[in-house]
CSV table of C-alpha atoms in Angstrom, one decimal:
chain,number,residue,atom,x,y,z
Z,1,MET,CA,32.6,-6.8,72.7
Z,2,LYS,CA,29.2,-5.9,74.3
Z,3,ASP,CA,30.2,-2.2,74.4
Z,4,TYR,CA,30.6,-2.3,70.6
Z,5,VAL,CA,28.4,-5.0,69.2
Z,6,GLN,CA,24.6,-5.1,69.6
Z,7,THR,CA,24.0,-8.7,68.4
Z,8,ILE,CA,24.8,-11.2,65.7
Z,9,LEU,CA,22.0,-12.1,63.3
Z,10,VAL,CA,22.0,-15.4,61.4
Z,11,LEU,CA,19.8,-16.2,58.4
Z,12,ASP,CA,19.8,-19.3,56.2
Z,13,ASN,CA,17.5,-21.2,53.9
Z,14,SER,CA,16.1,-23.1,56.8
Z,15,ASN,CA,14.7,-20.0,58.3
Z,16,PRO,CA,14.5,-17.3,55.5
Z,17,LEU,CA,13.0,-13.9,56.3
Z,18,ALA,CA,11.8,-11.2,53.9
Z,19,ALA,CA,13.3,-7.7,54.4
Z,20,ASP,CA,10.0,-6.6,56.0
Z,21,ASP,CA,10.2,-9.4,58.6
Z,22,LEU,CA,13.6,-8.3,59.9
Z,23,PRO,CA,13.8,-7.0,63.5
Z,24,LEU,CA,13.4,-3.3,63.8
Z,25,PHE,CA,16.8,-3.0,65.4
Z,26,THR,CA,18.5,-3.7,62.1
Z,27,ASN,CA,17.1,-0.5,60.6
Z,28,GLY,CA,19.9,2.1,60.4
Z,29,VAL,CA,22.4,-0.1,62.3
Z,30,PRO,CA,26.0,-0.4,61.0
Z,31,ALA,CA,27.0,-3.9,60.3
Z,32,LEU,CA,29.7,-6.3,59.0
Z,33,LEU,CA,27.8,-8.6,56.7
Z,34,TYR,CA,29.0,-12.1,55.6
Z,35,THR,CA,27.1,-13.9,52.8
Z,36,SER,CA,27.8,-17.3,51.4
Z,37,GLN,CA,26.1,-18.9,48.4
Z,38,ASN,CA,27.3,-21.5,45.9
Z,39,ASP,CA,30.9,-21.3,47.0
Z,40,HIS,CA,30.8,-17.5,46.7
Z,41,HIS,CA,31.7,-15.6,49.8
Z,42,ARG,CA,31.3,-11.9,50.4
Z,43,LEU,CA,32.2,-9.6,53.3
Z,44,SER,CA,30.9,-6.0,53.4
Z,45,LEU,CA,30.9,-3.1,55.9
Z,46,PHE,CA,27.7,-1.1,56.1
Z,47,GLY,CA,28.0,2.3,57.8
Z,48,LYS,CA,24.4,3.1,58.3
Z,49,ALA,CA,22.1,0.2,57.3
Z,50,VAL,CA,22.1,-3.0,55.3
Z,51,ASP,CA,20.0,-2.5,52.2
Z,52,ALA,CA,16.9,-4.7,51.7
Z,53,GLU,CA,18.4,-6.7,48.8
Z,54,SER,CA,21.3,-7.8,50.9
Z,55,TRP,CA,19.0,-9.6,53.4
Z,56,ALA,CA,17.7,-12.0,50.7
Z,57,VAL,CA,18.6,-15.6,51.4
Z,58,ASN,CA,18.0,-18.2,48.6
Z,59,ASP,CA,18.9,-21.8,47.9
Z,60,ASP,CA,22.0,-22.8,49.9
Z,61,ALA,CA,22.8,-19.2,50.9
Z,62,ALA,CA,23.7,-18.2,54.5
Z,63,LEU,CA,24.0,-14.8,56.0
Z,64,ILE,CA,25.7,-13.6,59.2
Z,65,ALA,CA,25.4,-10.0,60.3
Z,66,VAL,CA,27.5,-8.5,63.1
Z,67,LEU,CA,25.4,-5.5,64.1
Z,68,PHE,CA,27.4,-2.8,65.8
Z,69,LYS,CA,26.3,-0.1,68.2
Z,70,PRO,CA,26.2,3.5,66.8
Z,71,PHE,CA,29.7,4.9,65.9
Z,72,ALA,CA,31.5,1.7,66.8
Z,73,ILE,CA,32.2,0.4,63.3
Z,74,GLY,CA,34.2,3.5,62.3
Z,75,PRO,CA,37.0,3.4,65.0
Z,76,ALA,CA,37.0,-0.4,65.0
Z,77,PHE,CA,37.9,-0.4,61.3
Z,78,LYS,CA,39.7,3.0,61.1
Z,79,LEU,CA,37.1,4.3,58.7
Z,80,SER,CA,35.8,7.8,58.9
Z,81,ALA,CA,32.0,8.7,59.0
Z,82,ARG,CA,32.5,10.2,55.5
Z,83,GLU,CA,33.9,6.9,54.1
Z,84,LEU,CA,31.0,4.9,55.6
Z,85,LYS,CA,28.3,7.4,54.6
Z,86,ASN,CA,27.2,6.2,51.2
Z,87,GLU,CA,28.0,2.8,49.6
Z,88,PRO,CA,29.0,-0.3,51.6
Z,89,ILE,CA,32.7,-1.0,51.7
Z,90,GLU,CA,33.9,-4.4,50.5
Z,91,LEU,CA,36.3,-5.9,53.0
Z,92,ASN,CA,38.8,-6.8,50.3
Z,93,CYS,CA,39.0,-3.1,49.3
Z,94,TRP,CA,39.4,-2.1,53.0
Z,95,ASN,CA,42.3,-4.5,53.6
Z,96,PRO,CA,43.0,-7.2,51.0
Z,97,GLN,CA,45.3,-9.2,53.3
Z,98,LYS,CA,42.9,-9.3,56.3
Z,99,ALA,CA,40.0,-10.0,54.0
Z,100,MET,CA,41.7,-12.9,52.3
Z,101,ALA,CA,42.8,-14.4,55.7
Z,102,LEU,CA,39.3,-14.0,57.1
Z,103,ASN,CA,37.7,-15.5,54.0
Z,104,LEU,CA,39.9,-18.6,54.2
Z,105,GLN,CA,38.9,-19.1,57.8
Z,106,LEU,CA,35.2,-18.8,57.0
Z,107,ILE,CA,35.5,-21.2,54.0
Z,108,HIS,CA,37.1,-23.8,56.1
Z,109,ALA,CA,34.7,-23.4,59.1
Z,110,PRO,CA,32.2,-26.2,58.5
Z,111,SER,CA,29.3,-25.0,60.7
Z,112,THR,CA,27.5,-21.7,61.1
Z,113,ALA,CA,28.5,-21.7,64.8
Z,114,GLU,CA,32.2,-22.0,63.8
Z,115,LYS,CA,31.8,-19.2,61.2
Z,116,MET,CA,30.2,-17.0,63.9
Z,117,GLU,CA,33.2,-17.7,66.1
Z,118,VAL,CA,35.6,-16.7,63.3
Z,119,LEU,CA,33.7,-13.4,62.8
Z,120,HIS,CA,33.6,-12.8,66.6
Z,121,HIS,CA,37.3,-13.3,66.9
Z,122,PHE,CA,38.0,-11.0,63.9
Z,123,VAL,CA,35.8,-8.2,65.3
Z,124,LEU,CA,37.3,-8.6,68.7
Z,125,THR,CA,40.8,-8.3,67.2
Z,126,GLN,CA,39.8,-5.1,65.4
Z,127,VAL,CA,38.4,-3.5,68.5
Z,128,THR,CA,41.4,-4.5,70.6
Z,129,SER,CA,43.8,-3.2,68.0
Z,130,ASN,CA,42.0,0.2,67.9
Z,131,ARG,CA,40.8,0.2,71.5
Z,132,ARG,CA,41.9,3.7,72.4
Z,133,GLU,CA,39.9,5.4,69.7
Z,134,CYS,CA,37.0,3.0,70.1
Z,135,GLU,CA,36.9,3.9,73.8
Z,136,ILE,CA,37.1,7.7,73.2
Z,137,VAL,CA,34.2,7.6,70.8
Z,138,ARG,CA,32.1,5.2,73.0
Z,139,TYR,CA,32.7,7.1,76.2
Z,140,ALA,CA,32.2,10.6,74.7
Z,141,THR,CA,28.9,9.7,72.9
Z,142,ASP,CA,27.5,7.8,75.9
Z,143,LYS,CA,28.5,10.7,78.3
Z,144,MET,CA,26.8,13.3,76.1
Z,145,LEU,CA,23.6,11.2,75.8
Z,146,GLU,CA,23.5,10.9,79.6
Z,147,ASP,CA,24.4,14.6,80.4
Z,148,PRO,CA,24.5,16.9,77.4
Z,149,LYS,CA,24.9,20.2,79.4
Z,150,THR,CA,27.5,22.7,78.2
Z,151,ASP,CA,30.2,21.7,80.7
Z,152,VAL,CA,30.2,18.0,79.7
Z,153,LEU,CA,32.9,18.5,77.0
Z,154,ALA,CA,35.4,19.9,79.5
Z,155,GLN,CA,34.6,16.9,81.7
Z,156,ILE,CA,35.2,14.5,78.9
Z,157,LEU,CA,38.6,16.1,78.0
Z,158,GLN,CA,39.7,15.8,81.6
Z,159,GLU,CA,38.5,12.2,82.1
Z,160,LEU,CA,40.0,11.0,78.8
Z,161,ARG,CA,43.2,13.1,79.3
Z,162,LEU,CA,43.0,14.5,75.8
Z,163,THR,CA,43.8,17.9,74.3
Z,164,GLU,CA,40.7,19.6,72.8
Z,165,ARG,CA,42.3,19.5,69.3
Z,166,THR,CA,42.9,15.7,69.5
Z,167,PHE,CA,39.5,14.9,70.8
Z,168,GLN,CA,37.7,17.1,68.3
Z,169,ARG,CA,39.7,15.5,65.4
Z,170,ILE,CA,38.9,11.9,66.5
Z,171,PHE,CA,35.2,12.7,67.3
Z,172,LYS,CA,34.5,14.4,64.0
Z,173,LYS,CA,36.3,11.8,62.0
Z,174,TYR,CA,34.2,8.9,63.4
Z,175,VAL,CA,30.9,10.5,64.3
Z,176,GLY,CA,30.8,12.9,61.3
Z,177,ILE,CA,29.9,16.1,63.2
Z,178,ALA,CA,31.6,18.3,65.7
Z,179,ALA,CA,31.4,17.2,69.4
Z,180,ASN,CA,29.5,20.3,70.4
Z,181,GLU,CA,27.0,19.9,67.6
Z,182,TYR,CA,26.4,16.3,68.8
Z,183,ARG,CA,26.0,17.6,72.4
Z,184,ARG,CA,23.5,20.1,71.3
Z,185,ILE,CA,21.4,17.5,69.5
Z,186,CYS,CA,21.5,15.3,72.7
Z,187,GLN,CA,20.5,18.4,74.8
Z,188,PHE,CA,17.6,19.2,72.5
Z,189,GLN,CA,16.4,15.6,72.5
Z,190,MET,CA,16.3,15.4,76.3
Z,191,ALA,CA,14.5,18.7,76.6
Z,192,PHE,CA,12.1,17.6,73.8
Z,193,TYR,CA,11.2,14.4,75.7
Z,194,GLN,CA,10.5,16.3,78.9
Z,195,LEU,CA,8.4,18.8,77.0
Z,196,LYS,CA,6.4,16.1,75.2
Z,197,ALA,CA,5.8,14.2,78.4
Z,198,GLY,CA,4.5,17.3,80.1
Z,199,GLN,CA,7.0,17.1,82.9
Z,200,PHE,CA,7.1,20.8,83.7
Z,201,ASP,CA,5.1,23.7,85.0
Z,202,LYS,CA,6.6,26.4,82.8
Z,203,LEU,CA,9.1,26.5,80.0
Z,204,THR,CA,11.9,27.8,82.2
Z,205,ASP,CA,11.7,24.5,84.1
Z,206,VAL,CA,12.6,22.7,80.9
Z,207,ALA,CA,15.3,25.2,80.0
Z,208,TYR,CA,17.1,25.0,83.3
Z,209,ALA,CA,16.7,21.3,83.8
Z,210,ASN,CA,18.5,20.7,80.5
Z,211,GLY,CA,21.4,23.2,80.8
Z,212,TYR,CA,20.0,26.1,78.7
Z,213,PHE,CA,21.0,29.6,79.9
Z,214,ASP,CA,17.4,30.7,80.0
Z,215,GLN,CA,14.0,30.3,78.4
Z,216,SER,CA,15.0,32.4,75.4
Z,217,HIS,CA,18.0,30.2,74.7
Z,218,TYR,CA,15.9,27.1,74.9
Z,219,ILE,CA,13.3,28.6,72.5
Z,220,ARG,CA,16.0,29.5,70.0
Z,221,SER,CA,17.4,26.0,70.1
Z,222,PHE,CA,14.0,24.4,69.7
Z,223,LYS,CA,13.2,26.6,66.7
Z,224,GLU,CA,16.5,25.8,65.2
Z,225,PHE,CA,15.8,22.0,65.3
Z,226,THR,CA,12.1,22.0,64.6
Z,227,ASP,CA,11.3,25.3,62.8
Z,228,THR,CA,8.7,26.1,65.4
Z,229,THR,CA,8.5,27.2,69.0
Z,230,PRO,CA,7.8,25.0,72.1
Z,231,ASN,CA,4.4,26.7,72.6
Z,232,ASP,CA,3.4,26.3,69.0
Z,233,TYR,CA,4.4,22.6,69.2
Z,234,LEU,CA,2.3,22.1,72.3
Z,235,GLN,CA,-0.7,23.8,70.8
Z,236,PHE,CA,-0.4,21.8,67.7
Z,237,GLY,CA,-0.1,18.6,69.7
Z,238,LEU,CA,-3.2,19.5,71.8
Z,239,LYS,CA,-5.2,20.1,68.6
Z,240,LYS,CA,-4.1,16.8,67.1
Z,241,LYS,CA,-5.4,15.0,70.2
């Protein structure tokens, strides 16, 4: 579970929090949200972030949020990035039979700890049932974050023993963008952090350290993502200081 779930957050009327008081790690984090109030129970899947209103806890209400790691919720529930993009998905719309069974278990679990155990088992079952696609997305995104150079995609295909077509289909479905586009974003981020930290003598050092063909290639990429050049960015930063 630790490869897919960041943490489980519990709120109730004994320890209510305003939306502004919530931990920063809840911002933009996909979640399975369970709320219980006045015998009304609701289960929702949030693809990007739980909206502020959903965090409200009043009277005898209780809330349990299973906070997922990025991209884990899609393959675990067989939902594409497009499906998770906008509005939350009610669990009874996703799978009425599973939602009904889960709701019954939660209703008959007398304590918060037991409800957490029910949700933990449910999520574990989903991950186990869809382990292959969960592992593909987890491994590929982690690998590209660690080493986003151009040959990393070939390494991923070899290590996962997948055809390029199958891998690209799975990756784009659950991440929402093509694998090479994701790799390029990771590559730019690593180069940007190096540039910002001043860990270089000249721009070619940044380019070669991060897998760009040459300085010109790096400058084009930087301008594509920021609409400015590395030198202009550095000059602007120095003026701001």
